[in-house]
Coordinates of C-alpha atoms and ligand atoms in Angstrom, one line a residue:
M1192 CA 97.8 52.4 35.6
S1193 CA 97.3 50.5 32.4
V1194 CA 94.6 47.9 32.4
K1195 CA 95.2 44.7 30.5
A1196 CA 92.8 44.2 27.6
T1197 CA 90.9 40.9 28.0
N1198 CA 91.1 38.5 25.1
Y1199 CA 88.3 36.1 24.0
W1200 CA 90.8 33.2 23.9
D1201 CA 92.1 33.9 27.5
Y1202 CA 88.6 34.3 29.0
I1203 CA 86.9 31.3 27.3
K1204 CA 90.1 29.2 27.5
V1205 CA 89.6 28.3 23.8
E1206 CA 93.1 26.7 23.3
E1207 CA 92.7 24.6 26.4
I1208 CA 89.3 23.3 25.3
L1209 CA 90.6 22.6 21.8
S1210 CA 93.4 20.5 23.2
L1211 CA 91.1 18.0 24.8
Q1212 CA 89.7 15.9 21.9
G1213 CA 92.7 13.6 21.4
G1214 CA 91.0 10.5 22.8
L1215 CA 93.0 7.7 24.3
E1216 CA 95.8 8.2 21.8
N1217 CA 96.1 11.9 22.7
D1218 CA 96.3 12.5 19.0
E1219 CA 93.4 14.1 17.4
K1220 CA 94.7 13.5 13.9
S1221 CA 94.7 9.8 14.3
L1222 CA 90.9 9.8 15.1
S1223 CA 88.2 9.4 12.5
N1224 CA 85.6 12.2 12.3
E1225 CA 83.1 9.7 13.9
E1226 CA 85.2 9.2 17.0
H1227 CA 86.0 12.9 17.2
L1228 CA 82.2 13.6 17.1
F1229 CA 81.6 11.0 19.8
I1230 CA 84.1 12.7 22.1
V1231 CA 82.9 16.2 21.4
V1232 CA 79.3 15.4 22.0
H1233 CA 80.1 13.8 25.3
Q1234 CA 82.2 16.7 26.4
V1235 CA 79.4 19.1 25.5
F1236 CA 76.9 17.1 27.6
E1237 CA 79.3 17.1 30.5
L1238 CA 79.5 20.9 30.3
W1239 CA 75.8 21.2 30.4
F1240 CA 75.6 18.7 33.3
R1241 CA 78.0 21.1 35.1
M1242 CA 75.6 24.0 34.6
I1243 CA 72.6 21.9 35.7
I1244 CA 74.3 21.0 38.9
R1245 CA 75.1 24.6 39.7
E1246 CA 71.5 25.6 39.1
L1247 CA 70.1 22.8 41.2
V1248 CA 72.3 23.7 44.1
T1249 CA 71.0 27.3 43.8
V1250 CA 67.4 26.0 43.8
R1251 CA 68.1 23.8 46.8
N1252 CA 69.8 26.7 48.7
L1253 CA 66.9 29.1 48.0
L1254 CA 64.2 26.6 49.0
E1255 CA 66.1 25.4 52.1
Q1256 CA 65.4 28.8 53.7
N1257 CA 62.7 28.8 56.3
P1258 CA 60.6 30.6 55.5
V1259 CA 61.4 31.0 51.8
P1260 CA 61.0 34.8 51.1
E1261 CA 58.1 35.1 48.7
Q1262 CA 60.1 37.0 46.0
E1263 CA 62.8 34.3 46.1
I1264 CA 60.5 31.6 44.8
S1265 CA 60.7 33.3 41.4
L1266 CA 64.5 32.9 41.5
A1267 CA 64.1 29.2 42.1
V1268 CA 61.6 29.0 39.3
H1269 CA 64.1 30.8 37.0
S1270 CA 66.8 28.3 37.7
I1271 CA 64.5 25.3 37.4
E1272 CA 63.3 26.6 34.0
R1273 CA 66.9 27.0 32.9
V1274 CA 67.6 23.3 33.8
E1275 CA 64.6 22.3 31.8
E1276 CA 65.8 24.2 28.8
I1277 CA 69.3 22.7 29.0
L1278 CA 67.8 19.2 29.2
K1279 CA 65.6 19.8 26.2
L1280 CA 68.6 21.1 24.2
A1281 CA 70.8 18.3 25.4
S1282 CA 68.1 15.8 24.2
D1283 CA 68.4 17.4 20.8
H1284 CA 72.2 16.8 20.8
F1285 CA 71.5 13.1 20.3
R1286 CA 70.4 13.9 16.8
I1287 CA 74.0 14.7 16.0
I1288 CA 75.2 11.3 17.3
E1289 CA 72.6 9.7 15.1
T1290 CA 74.5 10.9 12.0
M1291 CA 76.9 8.1 12.9
T1292 CA 76.1 4.7 11.5
T1293 CA 76.3 1.4 13.4
R1294 CA 79.3 0.4 11.3
D1295 CA 81.1 3.7 12.0
Y1296 CA 80.6 3.3 15.7
L1297 CA 81.7 -0.3 15.8
E1298 CA 85.0 0.8 14.3
F1299 CA 86.1 2.2 17.6
R1300 CA 83.6 0.8 20.1
D1301 CA 85.8 -2.0 21.4
K1302 CA 88.4 0.3 22.7
L1303 CA 85.9 2.1 24.9
S1304 CA 84.9 -1.0 26.8
P1305 CA 84.2 -1.1 29.8
A1306 CA 83.9 2.7 29.8
S1307 CA 80.3 4.0 29.6
G1308 CA 78.0 6.9 30.3
F1309 CA 77.2 4.7 33.3
Q1310 CA 80.4 6.2 34.7
S1311 CA 79.3 9.8 34.3
A1312 CA 79.7 11.2 37.8
Q1313 CA 78.0 14.4 37.0
M1314 CA 74.9 12.5 35.8
R1315 CA 74.8 10.8 39.2
E1316 CA 75.3 14.1 40.9
I1317 CA 72.3 15.5 39.2
E1318 CA 70.2 12.5 40.3
I1319 CA 71.5 12.8 43.9
I1320 CA 70.9 16.5 44.3
L1321 CA 67.4 16.1 42.8
G1322 CA 66.7 13.4 45.4
L1323 CA 66.9 10.0 43.7
E1324 CA 67.5 7.5 46.5
D1325 CA 69.9 4.6 46.5
S1326 CA 67.0 2.2 47.1
E1327 CA 65.2 3.6 44.0
R1328 CA 68.1 2.7 41.7
L1329 CA 68.0 -0.4 39.4
P1330 CA 70.3 -3.1 40.9
F1331 CA 72.7 -3.2 37.9
G1332 CA 76.0 -4.5 39.1
G1333 CA 74.7 -5.3 42.6
P1334 CA 73.4 -2.9 45.2
N1335 CA 76.4 -0.6 45.0
G1336 CA 77.0 -1.2 41.3
W1337 CA 76.6 2.4 40.3
K1338 CA 79.1 3.5 42.9
N1339 CA 81.6 0.8 42.2
A1340 CA 81.5 1.7 38.5
L1341 CA 83.1 5.0 39.4
K1342 CA 86.2 3.3 40.9
F1343 CA 89.3 2.1 39.0
K1344 CA 89.6 -1.6 38.1
D1345 CA 91.8 -2.3 41.1
G1346 CA 89.1 -0.8 43.4
S1347 CA 90.9 2.5 44.1
N1348 CA 88.9 5.7 44.2
S1349 CA 88.8 8.0 41.2
K1350 CA 88.0 11.7 41.1
A1351 CA 84.6 10.7 39.7
Y1352 CA 84.0 8.6 42.8
A1353 CA 85.1 11.4 45.1
R1354 CA 82.9 13.8 43.4
V1355 CA 79.8 11.6 43.9
M1356 CA 80.7 10.9 47.5
E1357 CA 81.0 14.6 48.2
R1358 CA 77.6 15.2 46.6
L1359 CA 76.0 12.5 48.7
N1360 CA 77.2 14.4 51.8
D1361 CA 75.8 17.7 50.4
M1362 CA 72.3 17.5 51.7
P1363 CA 69.3 18.2 51.7
T1364 CA 68.1 17.3 48.2
V1365 CA 65.8 19.4 46.1
R1366 CA 63.0 16.9 46.8
E1367 CA 63.4 17.3 50.5
V1368 CA 63.4 21.1 50.4
V1369 CA 60.3 21.1 48.1
E1370 CA 58.6 18.8 50.5
N1371 CA 59.6 20.8 53.6
W1372 CA 58.3 23.9 51.9
L1373 CA 55.0 22.2 51.0
E1374 CA 54.6 21.0 54.5
R1375 CA 54.7 24.6 55.7
T1376 CA 52.2 25.8 53.1
P1377 CA 49.0 27.1 54.7
I1378 CA 45.9 25.2 53.9
H1379 CA 42.6 27.1 54.3
G1380 CA 44.7 29.7 56.1
S1381 CA 46.0 27.1 58.6
S1382 CA 49.7 26.7 59.0
H1383 CA 51.7 23.6 60.1
G1384 CA 52.0 23.7 63.8
D1385 CA 48.9 25.9 64.3
E1386 CA 46.4 24.5 66.8
G1387 CA 43.9 22.3 65.0
D1388 CA 45.9 22.2 61.8
E1389 CA 45.8 18.5 61.4
Q1390 CA 42.0 18.6 61.6
V1391 CA 41.9 21.4 59.0
V1392 CA 44.1 19.3 56.7
Q1393 CA 41.9 16.2 57.3
E1394 CA 38.7 18.1 56.6
F1395 CA 40.1 19.5 53.4
L1396 CA 41.2 16.0 52.2
D1397 CA 37.8 14.5 53.2
A1398 CA 35.9 17.2 51.3
Y1399 CA 38.3 16.7 48.3
M1400 CA 37.6 13.0 48.4
M1401 CA 33.9 13.6 48.4
G1402 CA 34.4 15.7 45.3
H1403 CA 35.9 12.6 43.7
E1404 CA 33.1 10.4 44.7
K1405 CA 30.6 12.8 43.2
S1406 CA 32.6 13.1 40.0
V1407 CA 32.6 9.3 39.7
E1408 CA 28.9 9.1 40.2
K1409 CA 28.4 11.8 37.5
Q1410 CA 30.5 9.9 35.1
L1411 CA 28.7 6.6 35.7
Q1412 CA 25.4 8.4 35.2
L1413 CA 26.7 9.7 31.9
A1414 CA 27.7 6.2 30.8
K1415 CA 24.2 4.9 31.7
D1416 CA 22.5 7.9 29.9
R1417 CA 24.4 7.2 26.7
G1418 CA 23.3 3.6 26.9
D1419 CA 26.5 1.7 27.8
S1420 CA 25.8 -2.0 28.3
E1421 CA 25.7 -3.6 31.8
E1422 CA 29.0 -5.2 31.1
E1423 CA 30.6 -1.9 30.1
I1424 CA 29.2 -0.2 33.2
A1425 CA 30.5 -3.1 35.5
G1426 CA 33.9 -2.6 33.9
L1427 CA 33.8 1.2 34.6
V1428 CA 32.6 0.7 38.2
K1429 CA 35.7 -1.6 38.7
R1430 CA 38.1 0.9 37.2
F1431 CA 36.6 3.8 39.1
D1432 CA 36.6 1.9 42.4
S1433 CA 40.3 1.2 42.0
Q1434 CA 40.9 4.9 41.1
L1435 CA 39.0 6.0 44.2
N1436 CA 40.9 3.6 46.4
Q1437 CA 44.2 4.9 45.0
A1438 CA 43.0 8.5 45.7
R1439 CA 42.1 7.5 49.3
D1440 CA 45.5 5.8 49.9
Y1441 CA 47.3 8.8 48.4
M1442 CA 45.5 11.3 50.6
Q1443 CA 46.0 9.2 53.7
G1444 CA 49.8 9.0 53.1
K1445 CA 52.0 7.1 55.4
D1446 CA 52.0 9.7 58.2
S1447 CA 50.8 13.1 59.1
R1448 CA 53.8 14.8 57.4
Q1449 CA 53.2 13.1 54.1
R1450 CA 49.5 13.8 54.4
R1451 CA 50.2 17.5 54.9
I1452 CA 52.7 17.6 52.0
R1453 CA 50.2 16.0 49.7
A1454 CA 47.3 18.1 50.8
A1455 CA 49.4 21.2 50.2
A1456 CA 50.3 20.1 46.6
I1457 CA 46.6 19.5 45.9
F1458 CA 45.6 22.8 47.5
I1459 CA 48.1 24.8 45.5
A1460 CA 47.1 23.2 42.2
S1461 CA 43.4 23.5 43.0
Y1462 CA 43.2 27.2 44.0
R1463 CA 45.6 28.5 41.4
E1464 CA 43.7 31.8 41.1
L1465 CA 44.5 32.9 44.6
P1466 CA 47.2 35.6 44.3
L1467 CA 49.4 34.2 47.1
L1468 CA 49.5 30.8 45.4
A1469 CA 50.6 32.1 42.0
W1470 CA 54.3 31.6 42.5
P1471 CA 54.0 28.4 44.5
R1472 CA 51.9 27.0 41.6
R1473 CA 54.6 28.0 39.1
L1474 CA 57.2 26.4 41.3
I1475 CA 55.4 23.1 41.3
D1476 CA 54.7 23.3 37.6
S1477 CA 58.3 24.1 36.8
V1478 CA 59.5 21.1 38.9
L1479 CA 57.2 18.8 37.0
S1480 CA 58.3 20.3 33.6
M1481 CA 61.9 19.8 34.6
E1482 CA 61.4 16.2 35.6
Q1483 CA 59.4 15.6 32.4
A1484 CA 62.4 17.0 30.4
M1485 CA 64.7 14.6 32.4
I1486 CA 62.5 11.6 31.6
I1487 CA 62.4 12.6 27.9
F1488 CA 66.2 13.0 28.0
R1489 CA 66.5 9.4 29.2
Q1490 CA 64.0 8.1 26.6
R1491 CA 65.7 10.1 23.8
H1492 CA 69.1 8.6 24.8
A1493 CA 67.6 5.1 24.7
R1494 CA 66.1 5.6 21.3
M1495 CA 69.4 7.0 20.0
V1496 CA 71.2 4.0 21.5
E1497 CA 68.7 1.5 19.9
R1498 CA 69.3 3.1 16.6
V1499 CA 73.0 3.0 16.8
I1500 CA 73.7 -0.3 18.5
G1501 CA 70.3 -2.1 18.5
R1502 CA 69.6 -4.2 21.5
R1503 CA 73.1 -5.5 22.3
V1504 CA 74.8 -5.4 25.7
G1505 CA 76.3 -1.9 26.5
T1506 CA 80.0 -1.2 26.9
G1507 CA 79.3 -0.8 30.6
G1508 CA 77.9 -4.3 30.7
S1509 CA 74.2 -3.5 31.2
A1510 CA 71.3 -5.0 29.1
G1511 CA 71.6 -1.8 27.0
V1512 CA 68.4 -0.3 25.7
S1513 CA 66.1 -2.2 28.1
Y1514 CA 68.2 -1.0 31.1
L1515 CA 67.9 2.6 29.8
D1516 CA 64.2 2.2 29.2
E1517 CA 63.8 1.0 32.7
T1518 CA 65.6 4.1 34.1
A1519 CA 63.2 6.3 32.1
K1520 CA 60.3 4.5 33.7
K1521 CA 61.5 4.1 37.2
Y1522 CA 63.8 7.1 38.0
R1523 CA 61.1 9.5 39.1
V1524 CA 61.9 11.8 42.0
F1525 CA 58.8 14.0 42.3
K1526 CA 56.2 11.1 42.3
D1527 CA 53.9 12.9 44.7
L1528 CA 53.6 15.9 42.4
W1529 CA 52.9 13.7 39.5
A1530 CA 50.2 11.9 41.4
V1531 CA 48.3 15.2 42.0
R1532 CA 47.6 15.4 38.3
T1533 CA 45.4 12.2 38.5
L1534 CA 43.6 13.6 41.5
L1535 CA 42.7 17.2 40.5
L1536 CA 39.0 18.0 40.4
E1537 CA 37.2 20.2 38.0
V1538 CA 36.6 23.7 39.3
N1539 CA 32.9 23.2 40.0
A1540 CA 33.6 20.1 42.2
L1541 CA 36.3 21.8 44.3
P1542 CA 35.6 22.3 48.0
K1543 CA 35.1 26.0 48.8
V1544 CA 38.3 27.7 49.9
Q1545 CA 38.1 29.0 53.4
K1546 CA 39.8 32.3 54.4
P1547 CA 40.4 33.4 50.8
E1548 CA 41.5 36.8 52.1
F1549 CA 44.5 35.0 53.7
Y1550 CA 45.7 34.3 50.2
G1551 CA 45.2 37.9 49.0
F1552 CA 41.9 37.2 47.4
A1553 CA 39.8 40.4 47.9
T1554 CA 36.3 38.9 47.6
K1555 CA 33.5 38.9 50.1
T1556 CA 33.5 35.7 52.2
D1557 CA 30.4 34.2 53.7
Ligands
HEM964 C1 76.7 6.0 20.2 C2 76.5 6.7 21.3 C3 76.1 6.1 22.6 C4 75.8 4.8 22.9 C5 75.8 3.6 21.9 C6 75.4 4.7 24.3 C7 75.0 3.6 24.9 C8 74.8 3.5 26.3 C9 74.4 2.3 27.0 C10 74.2 1.0 26.3 C11 74.3 2.6 28.3 C12 73.9 1.7 29.5 C13 75.1 1.4 30.3 C14 76.0 0.4 29.6 O1 75.8 -0.8 29.6 O2 77.0 0.9 29.0 C15 74.5 4.0 28.4 C16 74.4 4.7 29.6 C17 74.6 6.1 29.7 N1 74.9 7.0 28.6 FE1 75.1 6.5 26.7 N2 75.5 6.0 24.8 C18 75.9 6.9 23.8 C19 76.1 8.2 23.9 C20 75.9 8.9 25.0 C21 76.0 10.4 25.1 C22 76.4 11.3 24.0 C23 75.8 10.7 26.4 C24 75.8 12.1 27.0 C25 76.4 12.3 28.1 C26 75.5 9.5 27.1 C27 75.2 9.4 28.5 C28 74.9 8.2 29.1 C29 74.6 8.2 30.6 C30 74.5 9.4 31.5 C31 74.4 6.9 30.9 C32 74.0 6.3 32.3 C33 72.5 6.1 32.3 C34 72.0 5.5 33.6 O3 72.7 4.6 34.2 O4 71.0 6.0 34.1 N3 75.5 8.4 26.3 N4 74.8 4.6 27.2

């Protein structure tokens, strides 16, 4: 039996891809190089978005397991790190768009209106699978503005709209599975649901809080020793008080589930040398790095936009750069994990870990 030799062009679908840059006219030759670039760059982004969505679904599915098999955490980290790399690379693609001058862009900008990246369904899918909630979105175009932007002018549904609706039904999100997994993380060897677990968690948090109070006392003493004025000390006391109050509020959480999740995030980051916590720590770090790359992606897009169109209104009708800067500031999914960075204590101030042998740490316990 003869086997058909595979061609590069058949496998990669090169001709099909090369037939998609004709713009609204469906005629590539009639486009300027600038407009051609504009289309190509957007298409490249959409392809990367597609890959990101696949990886995030993989991460979600891996972490949705209960329990997550220890060796599979590394697979989730692998996918998250890939998403981070893609986002970094995609941020760099904005450099290519910046070779286009404002005048060049204005040549064809009017015909885009009211089309805009605001209608990128895949961008919305990424936000949804990560766990950005409706209530966390900026109210541009009304409470459902972002969804309505995905419909045709006459209000009928588009494929983009259907894609997003499908994703909204594809739950849970990465944030939820990370939180569920954190909720199950043993603290001082005590697991969620164990008898007395809530007390173990509370004692851990209380001891941690005491570490904070001591650390503040130490820093105030240092300020006094170096001769800071009374006014400066009073200012410091005020700032530290507010920091301590924030730490208390964070550790209290809104209920016992949130308290346990937060305690686990602090525990993992604090006792990073415990062998059993090595992969959990990498998972948390990779989630943060990924979100950092996403925030930088948003900021980078905003700076590119500012350079190309200044501060004028966007084709999608938003305030333009200021709207984009707001998204970079407010669209944060893993807020709890970021908050831990403010709370971590230096090693010497950490409460002593109980049952270290539980985490595979082969030292004598007292
Ligand atoms: C000259 C190039 C570009 C300009 C002037 C520009 C401008 C804008 C503006 C002003 C917005 C806010 C919504 C609006 O009012 O239209 C926006 C949103 C957006 N743009 Fe761009 N953009 C450009 C290129 C790109 C590229 C290459 C991508 C890559 C996919 C992109 C992706 C997005 C996305 C995803 C949004 C939605 C942001 C959100 O709502 O969170 N843009 N763009």
